Amino acid sequence: MSKLVGIVLALAVGSSGSSLVGSPARAIEETPQVMLAAQIRMQGNDCGKPLSAVKDAKRSKPDHEVWVLKCSNATYRVSRVPDMAAKVERLR
């Protein structure tokens, strides 16, 4: 076994022999509020801690989701269309 393969295996397998790859305990939680907060931050908006995200069923359409994202410091209406930047409107 090459040295590189041995290092990779040592990183992928814990000392107990159980695999760490794909472990639910190690997975990053990707909830709608976390994903929406990341998206609006990349677009220059401030979202301290994402608290909740509720889909606005009345405003949403196929291929056009509208969410109300509540952050610790603000509330936003986020309109998402595939392959485009989100339209972000600060509510509070």
PDB file of C-alpha atoms in Angstrom:
ATOM      1  CA  MET A   1       0.000   0.000   0.000  1.00  0.00           C
ATOM      2  CA  SER A   2       1.381   3.399  -0.901  1.00  0.00           C
ATOM      3  CA  LYS A   3       1.989   5.981   1.798  1.00  0.00           C
ATOM      4  CA  LEU A   4      -0.666   8.325   0.314  1.00  0.00           C
ATOM      5  CA  VAL A   5      -3.346   5.605   0.287  1.00  0.00           C
ATOM      6  CA  GLY A   6      -2.510   4.788   3.902  1.00  0.00           C
ATOM      7  CA  ILE A   7      -2.930   8.442   4.911  1.00  0.00           C
ATOM      8  CA  VAL A   8      -6.257   8.719   3.096  1.00  0.00           C
ATOM      9  CA  LEU A   9      -7.528   5.529   4.747  1.00  0.00           C
ATOM     10  CA  ALA A  10      -6.389   6.741   8.165  1.00  0.00           C
ATOM     11  CA  LEU A  11      -8.382   9.946   7.678  1.00  0.00           C
ATOM     12  CA  ALA A  12     -11.496   8.175   6.379  1.00  0.00           C
ATOM     13  CA  VAL A  13     -11.639   5.530   9.120  1.00  0.00           C
ATOM     14  CA  GLY A  14     -11.796   6.365  12.821  1.00  0.00           C
ATOM     15  CA  SER A  15      -9.776   4.624  15.525  1.00  0.00           C
ATOM     16  CA  SER A  16     -12.719   2.308  16.267  1.00  0.00           C
ATOM     17  CA  GLY A  17     -12.754   1.242  12.624  1.00  0.00           C
ATOM     18  CA  SER A  18     -16.087   2.874  11.872  1.00  0.00           C
ATOM     19  CA  SER A  19     -16.297   5.032   8.796  1.00  0.00           C
ATOM     20  CA  LEU A  20     -16.519   8.801   9.318  1.00  0.00           C
ATOM     21  CA  VAL A  21     -17.404   9.477   5.691  1.00  0.00           C
ATOM     22  CA  GLY A  22     -21.138  10.100   5.389  1.00  0.00           C
ATOM     23  CA  SER A  23     -21.680   9.941   9.148  1.00  0.00           C
ATOM     24  CA  PRO A  24     -24.870  11.782  10.157  1.00  0.00           C
ATOM     25  CA  ALA A  25     -23.138  13.104  13.277  1.00  0.00           C
ATOM     26  CA  ARG A  26     -20.529  14.817  11.091  1.00  0.00           C
ATOM     27  CA  ALA A  27     -22.907  16.109   8.403  1.00  0.00           C
ATOM     28  CA  ILE A  28     -23.500  19.847   8.120  1.00  0.00           C
ATOM     29  CA  GLU A  29     -27.166  20.587   8.616  1.00  0.00           C
ATOM     30  CA  GLU A  30     -28.538  22.037   5.377  1.00  0.00           C
ATOM     31  CA  THR A  31     -31.945  23.389   6.305  1.00  0.00           C
ATOM     32  CA  PRO A  32     -33.817  25.872   4.100  1.00  0.00           C
ATOM     33  CA  GLN A  33     -32.922  28.748   6.432  1.00  0.00           C
ATOM     34  CA  VAL A  34     -29.209  27.862   6.356  1.00  0.00           C
ATOM     35  CA  MET A  35     -29.169  27.590   2.547  1.00  0.00           C
ATOM     36  CA  LEU A  36     -31.180  30.806   2.035  1.00  0.00           C
ATOM     37  CA  ALA A  37     -29.028  32.714   4.534  1.00  0.00           C
ATOM     38  CA  ALA A  38     -25.880  31.620   2.695  1.00  0.00           C
ATOM     39  CA  GLN A  39     -27.366  32.699  -0.630  1.00  0.00           C
ATOM     40  CA  ILE A  40     -28.398  36.182   0.506  1.00  0.00           C
ATOM     41  CA  ARG A  41     -25.063  36.699   2.281  1.00  0.00           C
ATOM     42  CA  MET A  42     -23.251  35.931  -0.994  1.00  0.00           C
ATOM     43  CA  GLN A  43     -25.397  38.651  -2.566  1.00  0.00           C
ATOM     44  CA  GLY A  44     -24.292  41.210   0.058  1.00  0.00           C
ATOM     45  CA  ASN A  45     -27.152  41.044   2.576  1.00  0.00           C
ATOM     46  CA  ASP A  46     -26.682  40.671   6.333  1.00  0.00           C
ATOM     47  CA  CYS A  47     -28.206  37.656   8.089  1.00  0.00           C
ATOM     48  CA  GLY A  48     -26.758  37.198  11.567  1.00  0.00           C
ATOM     49  CA  LYS A  49     -28.167  33.840  12.609  1.00  0.00           C
ATOM     50  CA  PRO A  50     -30.840  32.228  10.414  1.00  0.00           C
ATOM     51  CA  LEU A  51     -33.818  31.436  12.659  1.00  0.00           C
ATOM     52  CA  SER A  52     -36.535  30.221  10.291  1.00  0.00           C
ATOM     53  CA  ALA A  53     -37.599  30.013   6.664  1.00  0.00           C
ATOM     54  CA  VAL A  54     -41.223  29.656   5.622  1.00  0.00           C
ATOM     55  CA  LYS A  55     -42.256  29.117   2.021  1.00  0.00           C
ATOM     56  CA  ASP A  56     -44.875  31.649   0.875  1.00  0.00           C
ATOM     57  CA  ALA A  57     -47.337  29.374  -0.909  1.00  0.00           C
ATOM     58  CA  LYS A  58     -49.428  32.283  -2.282  1.00  0.00           C
ATOM     59  CA  ARG A  59     -46.474  33.999  -3.968  1.00  0.00           C
ATOM     60  CA  SER A  60     -44.633  30.847  -5.071  1.00  0.00           C
ATOM     61  CA  LYS A  61     -45.132  29.335  -8.517  1.00  0.00           C
ATOM     62  CA  PRO A  62     -43.523  26.416 -10.333  1.00  0.00           C
ATOM     63  CA  ASP A  63     -39.831  27.279 -10.828  1.00  0.00           C
ATOM     64  CA  HIS A  64     -40.260  30.430  -8.691  1.00  0.00           C
ATOM     65  CA  GLU A  65     -40.075  29.883  -4.932  1.00  0.00           C
ATOM     66  CA  VAL A  66     -40.729  32.701  -2.488  1.00  0.00           C
ATOM     67  CA  TRP A  67     -39.562  32.360   1.107  1.00  0.00           C
ATOM     68  CA  VAL A  68     -39.713  34.531   4.219  1.00  0.00           C
ATOM     69  CA  LEU A  69     -36.358  34.211   5.951  1.00  0.00           C
ATOM     70  CA  LYS A  70     -36.118  35.360   9.552  1.00  0.00           C
ATOM     71  CA  CYS A  71     -32.608  36.133  10.794  1.00  0.00           C
ATOM     72  CA  SER A  72     -31.553  37.330  14.230  1.00  0.00           C
ATOM     73  CA  ASN A  73     -31.109  40.869  12.886  1.00  0.00           C
ATOM     74  CA  ALA A  74     -33.600  41.136   9.986  1.00  0.00           C
ATOM     75  CA  THR A  75     -36.429  39.488   8.049  1.00  0.00           C
ATOM     76  CA  TYR A  76     -36.296  39.071   4.270  1.00  0.00           C
ATOM     77  CA  ARG A  77     -38.563  37.965   1.439  1.00  0.00           C
ATOM     78  CA  VAL A  78     -36.412  35.875  -0.882  1.00  0.00           C
ATOM     79  CA  SER A  79     -37.625  35.068  -4.410  1.00  0.00           C
ATOM     80  CA  ARG A  80     -35.678  32.297  -6.120  1.00  0.00           C
ATOM     81  CA  VAL A  81     -35.687  31.402  -9.797  1.00  0.00           C
ATOM     82  CA  PRO A  82     -33.386  28.626 -11.076  1.00  0.00           C
ATOM     83  CA  ASP A  83     -30.031  29.804 -12.504  1.00  0.00           C
ATOM     84  CA  MET A  84     -30.540  33.412 -11.396  1.00  0.00           C
ATOM     85  CA  ALA A  85     -29.629  35.527  -8.394  1.00  0.00           C
ATOM     86  CA  ALA A  86     -32.301  35.676  -5.734  1.00  0.00           C
ATOM     87  CA  LYS A  87     -34.434  38.798  -5.421  1.00  0.00           C
ATOM     88  CA  VAL A  88     -34.095  39.886  -1.789  1.00  0.00           C
ATOM     89  CA  GLU A  89     -36.474  42.331  -0.116  1.00  0.00           C
ATOM     90  CA  ARG A  90     -35.889  43.399   3.479  1.00  0.00           C
ATOM     91  CA  LEU A  91     -39.150  43.282   5.427  1.00  0.00           C
ATOM     92  CA  ARG A  92     -37.886  44.281   8.907  1.00  0.00           C
TER      93      ARG A  92
END
